[in-house]
Amino acid sequence: MHTKPHLFDKATLGHRGRQVRAELKAEVAAFKAEHPAFRPKLVAVQVGARSDSSVYIRQKSKACQEIGIEFEHLQLDDTIQQSELDAQLDRINNDPSVHGIIVQLPVPDHLSTKHIVHSILPEKDVDGFHAENIGHLSKRATEPFFHSCTPLGCIELLKRYKIDVAGKNAVVVGRSDIVGSPMAMMLTNLDATVTLCHSKSADIEQKVRDADIVVVAIGVPELVKASWIKPGAVVIDVGMNARDDPSKKAGYRWVGDVEAAAAERASFITPVPGGVGPMTVAMLLSNVVVGAKRQFAAASRIAIVPNPLKLREPVPSDIAIASEQKPKPIAQLANELNLATAEFEPYGKHAAKVTLDVLQRLQGAGDGRYVVVTGISPTPLGEGKSTVTVGLSQALYAHLRKPAFACIRQPSQGPTFGIKGGAAGGGYAQVTPMTTMNLHLTGDIHAITAANNLVAAAVDARRFHEATQTDAQLFSRLCPRKAGKCTLAKPLLRRLQRLGIATTEPDALSEAEISRLVRLDIDPERIMWRRVLDTNDRFLREITIGEAATERGMARKTGFDISVASEIMAVLALTTSLSDMRERLGRMVVAFSRSGEPITCDDIGVTGALTVLMKDALSPTLMQTLEGSPVFVHAGPFANIAHGNSSIVADRIALKLVGTPPGEPATPESAGYVVTEAGFGADIGFEKFVNIKCRASGLVPDAAVIVATVRALKMHGGGPDVVPGRPLADAYTKENLELLERGFANLRRHIENVQKVGIPAIVAINAFATDSPAELDLVRRLARAAGAFDAIPTQLWAKGGAGATELAEAVVRCCNAPRSTSPQDRFRFLYDADLPIKQKIETIAKEFYRAGSVSYSDEAEKKIAQFTENGWDKMPICMAKTQYSFSADPALKCAPEGFDLPIRDIRASLGAGFIYPLCGAMQTLPGLPTRPCFYDIDVDPETGDIVGLF
């Protein structure tokens, strides 16, 4: 005989709900204590201002506040259109700080509830309404991101009252996607035998009579009669219906979908109201916490998903290797990096721009380990610095399973079609697709070319118009009247400020002030800005422009540089934000007036247009290595005539992506690695990395890898000239320890220079098949004796990351080695930027190059005096010199000392923020050789594949 039922009474249920909330509050507090950056957040979207909806929103807000969940109420006008609501939901979906989204139902009739529900990302659908979440309930092998809150609350009640479900007959009355259908699936997953009934089901009464557990959510008042309930059954009544009742103050009372008298037969029954509701809200909050913890765990560490190599012998061509290895889709790579959809923009299948919004999202995160790759003074063939950079990141990522990023420069098409070829690495250590990287990529260099040449056109056009117009005519055209009113454009307002003219009202300007404002009076002999193109073309080094009849009398001599030598490229590499880039572009000096005043891009009014052209280029391009590790390809300033490093923003984003959550220390187990490359030898690219790039970025490297080859060391030891296109002499292909040991002096000096600025040095010996074991062992022993942390032979070209695992292990040991001081305390610049120009030049020349003296041409002396007078002497120095020697003479090999360093000219890049002295003759636009690389480059007309690129 059935005993008196035990009700899920309001008091008990309220206690259970409070208990769940208290547990959640403790859980959130404990997780926050361990992970200070943890901030669970729920956004509730309300369309319109229904009073009942507003009450529910306030209840959820209060509950969130109690538990420690951030709550945002987004209230929208009830006239909002579907597309506008979609845009709002898209914004919230892509906000990484949001972990749960609910849309308060119902919504106005002109909006589609179904569309809205499925517009919320499944991983943020904390109501559990999305079809993907509901669908996963039907599969035992998968789990939804979230369970629907009401069914989950019902299951939680059963668990907390210790009601066993397994093996019981359960009937669910109602098949809605919100309650009935997911409830049936959840009970099935708990091993109940479930019957799902609905309004069209035959003989519902009998099915209910046979049930041990009855869940009713059909929305029909008291559909299920008390007599239907099996004695001792468990009844969960989800229904809540208003029934007219004049005896009540409100004129109605709440009834469920089950007759209240069923309480006399059931062992457990939920009351109406106050039954399932409190637990439903508790489960919503639980879902938010679950989602926040899941997202936090995912965002705390990038997913490491290597792309295994299929090594072949002999090693095929670079393009053949790249064609055989299928890259991951770029969206997959972005997902592995925990990038939000709004944080990257695909450019085709295998490249994407990554926005600087990532830095805002991760601003409190710790940085990964920062490793710079540099090299010895190279041969004209190059020593594989890019290959080591790429291969080291492959080894860290795919073989040591460390979060790792490579940051490299974008190749110029000049060398790609000229003599050097591309710069994607080589062999089995490449960035892929190498054809994409070596050609147009995402158009950054084209943007630089367009921006640079817009400046050049603006300078010459301004000269032309000033020569043919009076001050009044210039003023009327630069400040046109609209509706009788003259308004100064922003560039003119800024120029007034620079000129010290107080008024900003055009009609209040005197004739003298108007003349100063509109007439730049450019001296054609002192125009510093040249045009650029991304092609090696020796015949454009010196040209005459303005020869057309329409520009009679305006002809002048000028020339072209290669695009990557443009100051705009250096600005891109050194900028830290969009506003910083705009400021830098505006202050670039393009010419001097006849009176000696510097004229900037802002003076000619082109700053805004340059920023527009360069806006997309500011975002680094995400690619991958052959083994699937992420790579940022961004900026490509020449290393001998500019500072030769990839961008600051790429390094910063990469360091955050592989770093640690805010407030959590980096440990040897948790630390990720960013491997960035500095162009040419350590005397050039690395010196500028330290004194220019690190000074601008504030970043401090943990270690430096110096790439050396037996071949280059033999050359420095007195070996024959190494000439591209010619076979190597026997000295380079046969063992010669004496020659090698003599040439080691070059590597020794680079090691000393790296240590001089407080960075530990690791030598990566890029081994070739012709290197003997004795030669590799000699370099290793000498490097360690010279103070290197370690020296490791590598075989990256032939084996990819597997050929650099020992190097990667050495890098990890070096970065995590216990030391008495931090990297920030050990690191030091070579000079103080506030020193006089000559003192800074001579510090570099004597301490890094080991010059005995520095001599200056008359032109250089004149420029130094002028720059000092203009206040430009407080910037760092960017030495423009040959990469083949510590001196300005490329023929002076090994480690010369006591030589004179001639400074033939000196120029200022105010936008980039450095002064660059020219040591000896420097070409800023290469020429094509007798047999350029383009001889071998073609397209297979049948497959469309590119061939011959390397």
Short mmCIF file of C-alpha atoms in Angstrom, two decimals, residues 437-857:
data_model
loop_
_atom_site.label_atom_id
_atom_site.label_comp_id
_atom_site.label_asym_id
_atom_site.label_seq_id
_atom_site.Cartn_x
_atom_site.Cartn_y
_atom_site.Cartn_z
CA MET A 437 54.17 33.38 -49.55
CA ASN A 438 56.77 34.21 -52.21
CA LEU A 439 54.36 35.95 -54.57
CA HIS A 440 51.53 38.36 -53.72
CA LEU A 441 50.52 36.86 -50.35
CA THR A 442 47.91 39.25 -48.90
CA GLY A 443 49.08 42.28 -50.84
CA ASP A 444 50.98 44.10 -48.08
CA ILE A 445 53.95 44.98 -50.28
CA HIS A 446 51.60 46.18 -53.01
CA ALA A 447 49.90 48.42 -50.43
CA ILE A 448 53.30 49.82 -49.44
CA THR A 449 54.16 50.42 -53.09
CA ALA A 450 50.87 52.27 -53.66
CA ALA A 451 51.23 54.34 -50.49
CA ASN A 452 54.86 55.23 -51.18
CA ASN A 453 54.14 56.30 -54.74
CA LEU A 454 51.11 58.32 -53.67
CA VAL A 455 53.49 60.37 -51.50
CA ALA A 456 55.88 60.81 -54.43
CA ALA A 457 53.05 61.92 -56.70
CA ALA A 458 51.74 64.31 -54.03
CA VAL A 459 55.16 65.94 -53.59
CA ASP A 460 55.67 66.61 -57.29
CA ALA A 461 52.07 67.68 -57.78
CA ARG A 462 52.40 70.18 -54.94
CA ARG A 463 55.54 71.63 -56.53
CA PHE A 464 53.71 71.96 -59.84
CA HIS A 465 50.64 73.69 -58.40
CA GLU A 466 52.62 76.06 -56.21
CA ALA A 467 54.67 77.08 -59.26
CA THR A 468 51.57 77.99 -61.25
CA GLN A 469 49.26 79.56 -58.62
CA THR A 470 49.22 82.55 -56.28
CA ASP A 471 48.77 82.18 -52.55
CA ALA A 472 45.12 83.21 -52.88
CA GLN A 473 44.49 80.63 -55.60
CA LEU A 474 46.14 77.89 -53.57
CA PHE A 475 44.10 78.85 -50.51
CA SER A 476 40.80 78.86 -52.42
CA ARG A 477 41.50 75.38 -53.78
CA LEU A 478 42.86 73.88 -50.57
CA CYS A 479 40.05 75.47 -48.51
CA PRO A 480 37.02 75.49 -50.82
CA ARG A 481 33.89 77.32 -49.72
CA LYS A 482 30.71 75.33 -49.31
CA ALA A 483 27.45 77.24 -48.87
CA GLY A 484 29.55 80.36 -48.39
CA LYS A 485 31.57 78.87 -45.53
CA CYS A 486 35.24 77.89 -45.64
CA THR A 487 36.32 74.97 -43.47
CA LEU A 488 39.93 73.87 -42.99
CA ALA A 489 40.64 70.18 -43.53
CA LYS A 490 42.32 68.30 -40.67
CA PRO A 491 45.81 68.31 -42.28
CA LEU A 492 45.65 72.09 -42.60
CA LEU A 493 44.51 72.48 -39.00
CA ARG A 494 47.46 70.38 -37.86
CA ARG A 495 49.80 72.45 -40.03
CA LEU A 496 48.48 75.66 -38.43
CA GLN A 497 49.32 74.18 -35.05
CA ARG A 498 52.85 73.23 -36.15
CA LEU A 499 53.36 76.74 -37.55
CA GLY A 500 52.28 78.27 -34.25
CA ILE A 501 49.32 80.11 -35.80
CA ALA A 502 46.68 80.43 -33.08
CA THR A 503 43.49 80.95 -35.09
CA THR A 504 41.69 78.11 -36.83
CA GLU A 505 39.16 80.35 -38.58
CA PRO A 506 40.11 80.63 -42.29
CA ASP A 507 38.62 84.10 -42.65
CA ALA A 508 40.69 85.34 -39.70
CA LEU A 509 44.03 84.45 -41.30
CA SER A 510 46.27 87.26 -42.53
CA GLU A 511 47.83 87.17 -45.99
CA ALA A 512 51.19 86.26 -44.47
CA GLU A 513 49.62 83.42 -42.44
CA ILE A 514 47.79 82.14 -45.52
CA SER A 515 51.07 82.10 -47.42
CA ARG A 516 52.82 80.16 -44.68
CA LEU A 517 49.91 77.73 -44.50
CA VAL A 518 49.51 76.87 -48.19
CA ARG A 519 52.97 77.41 -49.68
CA LEU A 520 55.43 74.65 -48.83
CA ASP A 521 58.06 76.01 -51.22
CA ILE A 522 59.63 72.60 -51.81
CA ASP A 523 63.28 72.68 -52.86
CA PRO A 524 63.53 70.28 -55.86
CA GLU A 525 67.17 69.60 -55.02
CA ARG A 526 66.24 68.43 -51.53
CA ILE A 527 63.37 66.08 -52.18
CA MET A 528 64.25 62.94 -50.20
CA TRP A 529 61.33 60.77 -51.27
CA ARG A 530 61.79 58.34 -54.16
CA ARG A 531 59.36 56.09 -55.96
CA VAL A 532 59.45 52.32 -55.43
CA LEU A 533 58.59 49.05 -57.15
CA ASP A 534 58.90 45.42 -56.09
CA THR A 535 61.08 44.37 -59.01
CA ASN A 536 64.84 44.31 -59.50
CA ASP A 537 65.39 46.93 -62.22
CA ARG A 538 68.80 48.59 -62.39
CA PHE A 539 67.69 51.08 -65.06
CA LEU A 540 65.36 52.87 -62.67
CA ARG A 541 68.03 53.67 -60.11
CA GLU A 542 68.52 57.12 -61.59
CA ILE A 543 65.85 58.71 -63.81
CA THR A 544 64.54 62.12 -64.87
CA ILE A 545 60.86 62.95 -64.40
CA GLY A 546 58.69 65.84 -65.57
CA GLU A 547 59.74 65.70 -69.22
CA ALA A 548 56.21 65.98 -70.69
CA ALA A 549 55.15 69.24 -72.29
CA THR A 550 52.45 69.66 -69.64
CA GLU A 551 55.15 69.75 -66.93
CA ARG A 552 57.53 72.01 -68.78
CA GLY A 553 60.19 73.42 -66.50
CA MET A 554 59.48 70.92 -63.71
CA ALA A 555 61.93 68.19 -64.71
CA ARG A 556 64.19 66.83 -62.00
CA LYS A 557 66.43 63.85 -61.37
CA THR A 558 65.23 61.17 -59.02
CA GLY A 559 65.10 57.37 -58.94
CA PHE A 560 63.39 54.24 -57.73
CA ASP A 561 64.11 52.05 -54.72
CA ILE A 562 62.81 48.54 -54.17
CA SER A 563 59.50 48.55 -52.26
CA VAL A 564 60.89 46.87 -49.16
CA ALA A 565 63.38 49.73 -48.82
CA SER A 566 60.54 52.24 -48.45
CA GLU A 567 60.31 54.00 -45.13
CA ILE A 568 56.66 52.92 -45.06
CA MET A 569 57.85 49.32 -44.80
CA ALA A 570 59.98 50.23 -41.80
CA VAL A 571 57.01 52.06 -40.28
CA LEU A 572 54.85 48.96 -40.71
CA ALA A 573 57.46 46.79 -39.02
CA LEU A 574 57.93 49.11 -36.04
CA THR A 575 54.41 50.37 -35.42
CA THR A 576 52.44 49.15 -32.41
CA SER A 577 48.86 50.17 -33.30
CA LEU A 578 46.74 51.85 -35.96
CA SER A 579 47.01 55.23 -34.24
CA ASP A 580 50.77 54.81 -33.87
CA MET A 581 51.07 53.94 -37.56
CA ARG A 582 49.06 57.01 -38.54
CA GLU A 583 51.27 59.25 -36.43
CA ARG A 584 54.45 57.70 -37.87
CA LEU A 585 53.24 58.05 -41.46
CA GLY A 586 52.36 61.68 -40.84
CA ARG A 587 55.77 62.63 -39.52
CA MET A 588 57.78 61.09 -42.38
CA VAL A 589 59.96 63.83 -43.87
CA VAL A 590 59.73 63.90 -47.67
CA ALA A 591 61.65 67.07 -48.55
CA PHE A 592 62.99 70.40 -47.34
CA SER A 593 61.80 73.85 -48.28
CA ARG A 594 64.12 76.37 -49.87
CA SER A 595 64.49 77.93 -46.43
CA GLY A 596 65.55 74.59 -44.94
CA GLU A 597 62.29 73.66 -43.18
CA PRO A 598 61.46 69.92 -43.15
CA ILE A 599 58.27 69.01 -45.02
CA THR A 600 56.32 66.01 -43.80
CA CYS A 601 53.58 63.83 -45.22
CA ASP A 602 51.16 65.65 -42.97
CA ASP A 603 52.25 68.96 -44.51
CA ILE A 604 51.24 67.73 -47.94
CA GLY A 605 47.95 66.38 -46.56
CA VAL A 606 48.42 62.72 -47.39
CA THR A 607 48.57 61.14 -43.91
CA GLY A 608 44.96 59.98 -43.79
CA ALA A 609 45.08 58.48 -47.28
CA LEU A 610 48.30 56.60 -46.44
CA THR A 611 46.69 55.17 -43.33
CA VAL A 612 43.70 54.02 -45.38
CA LEU A 613 46.01 52.28 -47.87
CA MET A 614 48.00 50.65 -45.06
CA LYS A 615 45.14 49.77 -42.70
CA ASP A 616 44.75 46.14 -43.82
CA ALA A 617 48.51 45.68 -44.07
CA LEU A 618 48.79 46.40 -40.33
CA SER A 619 47.37 42.95 -39.53
CA PRO A 620 49.97 40.16 -39.69
CA THR A 621 49.37 37.24 -42.05
CA LEU A 622 48.87 33.83 -40.47
CA MET A 623 50.34 30.85 -42.33
CA GLN A 624 51.86 27.53 -41.27
CA THR A 625 54.97 25.42 -41.61
CA LEU A 626 55.06 22.09 -43.42
CA GLU A 627 54.52 20.40 -40.03
CA GLY A 628 51.49 22.53 -39.18
CA SER A 629 53.00 24.97 -36.67
CA PRO A 630 51.73 28.55 -36.95
CA VAL A 631 53.71 31.31 -38.64
CA PHE A 632 53.23 35.05 -38.86
CA VAL A 633 54.56 36.54 -42.08
CA HIS A 634 54.60 40.30 -41.72
CA ALA A 635 56.65 43.21 -43.00
CA GLY A 636 59.95 42.82 -44.81
CA PRO A 637 62.36 45.71 -44.40
CA PHE A 638 65.78 45.17 -45.95
CA ALA A 639 68.38 44.32 -43.33
CA ASN A 640 71.31 46.17 -44.83
CA ILE A 641 69.54 49.46 -45.67
CA ALA A 642 66.70 49.22 -43.12
CA HIS A 643 66.40 47.38 -39.80
CA GLY A 644 65.69 43.93 -41.27
CA ASN A 645 63.18 42.47 -38.83
CA SER A 646 59.58 41.31 -39.01
CA SER A 647 56.93 43.36 -37.30
CA ILE A 648 56.50 44.19 -33.64
CA VAL A 649 52.75 43.51 -33.79
CA ALA A 650 53.35 39.98 -35.15
CA ASP A 651 55.79 39.20 -32.33
CA ARG A 652 53.46 40.65 -29.71
CA ILE A 653 50.39 38.73 -30.87
CA ALA A 654 52.38 35.49 -31.15
CA LEU A 655 53.84 35.93 -27.66
CA LYS A 656 50.34 36.33 -26.21
CA LEU A 657 48.91 33.39 -28.13
CA VAL A 658 51.57 31.02 -26.78
CA GLY A 659 51.74 32.73 -23.41
CA THR A 660 50.05 32.05 -20.08
CA PRO A 661 46.71 33.28 -18.71
CA PRO A 662 46.79 36.52 -16.68
CA GLY A 663 48.26 36.15 -13.23
CA GLU A 664 49.79 32.74 -13.95
CA PRO A 665 53.58 32.33 -14.15
CA ALA A 666 55.27 30.72 -17.11
CA THR A 667 56.82 27.40 -16.17
CA PRO A 668 59.00 25.07 -18.24
CA GLU A 669 55.87 22.96 -18.75
CA SER A 670 53.48 25.79 -19.68
CA ALA A 671 55.79 28.13 -21.59
CA GLY A 672 55.34 28.55 -25.33
CA TYR A 673 57.95 29.88 -27.75
CA VAL A 674 58.09 32.59 -30.40
CA VAL A 675 60.97 32.29 -32.83
CA THR A 676 61.57 35.55 -34.68
CA GLU A 677 64.19 36.19 -37.34
CA ALA A 678 66.63 39.10 -37.64
CA GLY A 679 68.04 39.62 -41.12
CA PHE A 680 71.63 38.89 -42.21
CA GLY A 681 74.41 38.56 -39.62
CA ALA A 682 74.32 39.52 -35.96
CA ASP A 683 76.32 42.66 -36.71
CA ILE A 684 73.38 43.98 -38.77
CA GLY A 685 69.95 42.42 -38.18
CA PHE A 686 70.53 41.41 -34.56
CA GLU A 687 72.13 44.72 -33.59
CA LYS A 688 69.08 46.52 -35.04
CA PHE A 689 66.74 44.01 -33.42
CA VAL A 690 68.18 44.99 -30.06
CA ASN A 691 68.70 48.72 -30.43
CA ILE A 692 65.75 49.60 -32.70
CA LYS A 693 63.06 46.91 -32.52
CA CYS A 694 63.33 46.01 -28.82
CA ARG A 695 63.64 49.69 -27.94
CA ALA A 696 60.35 50.36 -29.77
CA SER A 697 58.52 47.23 -28.58
CA GLY A 698 59.72 46.96 -25.01
CA LEU A 699 60.16 43.22 -25.56
CA VAL A 700 63.20 41.36 -24.23
CA PRO A 701 64.49 38.14 -25.81
CA ASP A 702 65.19 35.09 -23.69
CA ALA A 703 67.76 33.62 -26.06
CA ALA A 704 69.46 34.15 -29.41
CA VAL A 705 70.23 31.43 -31.95
CA ILE A 706 73.21 32.15 -34.22
CA VAL A 707 73.11 30.21 -37.48
CA ALA A 708 76.49 29.13 -38.83
CA THR A 709 77.68 26.85 -41.61
CA VAL A 710 80.97 25.10 -42.14
CA ARG A 711 80.95 26.57 -45.64
CA ALA A 712 80.76 30.20 -44.48
CA LEU A 713 83.36 29.69 -41.75
CA LYS A 714 85.77 28.22 -44.30
CA MET A 715 85.19 31.23 -46.53
CA HIS A 716 86.05 33.53 -43.60
CA GLY A 717 89.11 31.40 -42.98
CA GLY A 718 90.49 32.30 -46.41
CA GLY A 719 88.57 29.95 -48.72
CA PRO A 720 87.91 30.86 -52.37
CA ASP A 721 85.08 33.23 -53.27
CA VAL A 722 81.62 31.72 -53.15
CA VAL A 723 79.75 32.83 -56.26
CA PRO A 724 76.08 32.03 -56.93
CA GLY A 725 75.69 29.84 -59.99
CA ARG A 726 79.20 28.41 -59.82
CA PRO A 727 80.17 25.03 -58.30
CA LEU A 728 81.73 25.21 -54.86
CA ALA A 729 85.50 24.83 -54.69
CA ASP A 730 87.00 21.66 -53.16
CA ALA A 731 87.81 23.60 -49.99
CA TYR A 732 84.10 23.64 -49.22
CA THR A 733 83.25 20.05 -50.13
CA LYS A 734 86.25 18.33 -48.52
CA GLU A 735 87.36 18.30 -44.90
CA ASN A 736 89.67 21.19 -44.00
CA LEU A 737 89.91 21.75 -40.26
CA GLU A 738 92.64 24.38 -40.48
CA LEU A 739 90.62 26.62 -42.78
CA LEU A 740 87.57 26.11 -40.61
CA GLU A 741 89.35 27.00 -37.37
CA ARG A 742 90.75 30.20 -38.87
CA GLY A 743 87.30 31.26 -40.02
CA PHE A 744 85.76 30.51 -36.63
CA ALA A 745 86.91 33.99 -35.53
CA ASN A 746 83.86 35.37 -37.35
CA LEU A 747 81.47 33.23 -35.31
CA ARG A 748 83.36 33.97 -32.10
CA ARG A 749 82.83 37.69 -32.57
CA HIS A 750 79.11 37.24 -33.20
CA ILE A 751 78.83 35.18 -30.02
CA GLU A 752 80.64 37.91 -28.09
CA ASN A 753 78.38 40.59 -29.55
CA VAL A 754 75.21 38.73 -28.60
CA GLN A 755 76.48 38.22 -25.06
CA LYS A 756 77.48 41.88 -24.88
CA VAL A 757 73.81 42.90 -24.72
CA GLY A 758 73.00 40.29 -22.09
CA ILE A 759 71.41 37.56 -24.21
CA PRO A 760 72.56 33.92 -24.02
CA ALA A 761 73.65 32.57 -27.41
CA ILE A 762 73.02 29.13 -28.90
CA VAL A 763 74.79 28.18 -32.12
CA ALA A 764 72.79 26.27 -34.72
CA ILE A 765 75.18 24.60 -37.15
CA ASN A 766 73.24 24.23 -40.39
CA ALA A 767 74.91 21.02 -41.54
CA PHE A 768 75.37 20.07 -45.20
CA ALA A 769 75.99 16.59 -46.58
CA THR A 770 79.60 17.56 -47.39
CA ASP A 771 80.41 18.53 -43.78
CA SER A 772 82.52 15.91 -42.01
CA PRO A 773 81.79 14.80 -38.42
CA ALA A 774 85.18 16.21 -37.40
CA GLU A 775 84.29 19.63 -38.84
CA LEU A 776 80.95 19.72 -37.06
CA ASP A 777 82.56 18.62 -33.81
CA LEU A 778 85.23 21.31 -34.13
CA VAL A 779 82.66 24.08 -34.55
CA ARG A 780 80.72 22.73 -31.62
CA ARG A 781 83.75 22.62 -29.32
CA LEU A 782 85.00 26.07 -30.33
CA ALA A 783 81.55 27.64 -29.93
CA ARG A 784 81.13 26.25 -26.43
CA ALA A 785 84.59 27.44 -25.51
CA ALA A 786 83.69 30.91 -26.85
CA GLY A 787 80.84 31.13 -24.38
CA ALA A 788 77.86 29.79 -26.32
CA PHE A 789 75.23 28.09 -24.15
CA ASP A 790 75.42 25.20 -26.61
CA ALA A 791 76.20 24.48 -30.25
CA ILE A 792 74.05 21.96 -32.09
CA PRO A 793 74.39 20.52 -35.61
CA THR A 794 71.03 20.46 -37.39
CA GLN A 795 69.62 18.75 -40.46
CA LEU A 796 66.47 20.77 -40.97
CA TRP A 797 66.60 20.86 -44.77
CA ALA A 798 66.63 17.06 -45.03
CA LYS A 799 64.55 16.15 -41.96
CA GLY A 800 62.42 19.14 -40.99
CA GLY A 801 61.71 19.50 -37.28
CA ALA A 802 63.12 16.03 -36.58
CA GLY A 803 66.49 17.40 -37.69
CA ALA A 804 66.40 20.09 -35.01
CA THR A 805 65.02 18.38 -31.92
CA GLU A 806 68.37 18.65 -30.13
CA LEU A 807 68.50 22.36 -31.01
CA ALA A 808 64.93 22.81 -29.74
CA GLU A 809 65.81 21.05 -26.49
CA ALA A 810 68.81 23.36 -26.06
CA VAL A 811 66.57 26.40 -26.63
CA VAL A 812 64.12 25.14 -24.00
CA ARG A 813 66.94 24.51 -21.52
CA CYS A 814 68.45 27.91 -22.18
CA CYS A 815 65.18 29.81 -21.79
CA ASN A 816 64.32 28.01 -18.56
CA ALA A 817 67.78 27.76 -17.02
CA PRO A 818 67.86 29.13 -13.45
CA ARG A 819 69.75 32.41 -13.35
CA SER A 820 70.33 34.97 -10.65
CA THR A 821 68.77 37.77 -12.73
CA SER A 822 65.76 38.01 -15.04
CA PRO A 823 66.11 38.53 -18.82
CA GLN A 824 64.93 42.12 -18.31
CA ASP A 825 67.70 42.76 -15.80
CA ARG A 826 70.41 41.14 -17.96
CA PHE A 827 69.36 42.79 -21.21
CA ARG A 828 70.88 46.14 -22.16
CA PHE A 829 70.98 48.36 -25.21
CA LEU A 830 74.33 49.00 -26.80
CA TYR A 831 73.90 52.77 -26.41
CA ASP A 832 71.64 55.42 -24.96
CA ALA A 833 69.44 56.92 -27.68
CA ASP A 834 69.94 60.40 -26.19
CA LEU A 835 73.68 60.35 -26.97
CA PRO A 836 74.93 62.55 -29.84
CA ILE A 837 74.63 61.00 -33.31
CA LYS A 838 78.36 60.51 -33.78
CA GLN A 839 78.78 58.87 -30.40
CA LYS A 840 76.06 56.35 -31.19
CA ILE A 841 77.56 55.57 -34.59
CA GLU A 842 81.01 55.12 -33.11
CA THR A 843 79.71 52.90 -30.30
CA ILE A 844 78.26 50.49 -32.86
CA ALA A 845 81.33 50.70 -35.08
CA LYS A 846 83.86 50.11 -32.34
CA GLU A 847 82.00 47.74 -30.02
CA PHE A 848 80.14 45.57 -32.53
CA TYR A 849 82.26 45.90 -35.68
CA ARG A 850 85.64 46.48 -33.93
CA ALA A 851 86.47 49.43 -36.17
CA GLY A 852 89.45 51.53 -35.19
CA SER A 853 87.94 54.78 -36.42
CA VAL A 854 84.95 56.31 -38.17
CA SER A 855 85.31 58.92 -40.92
CA TYR A 856 82.56 61.20 -42.21
CA SER A 857 82.13 62.79 -45.62
#
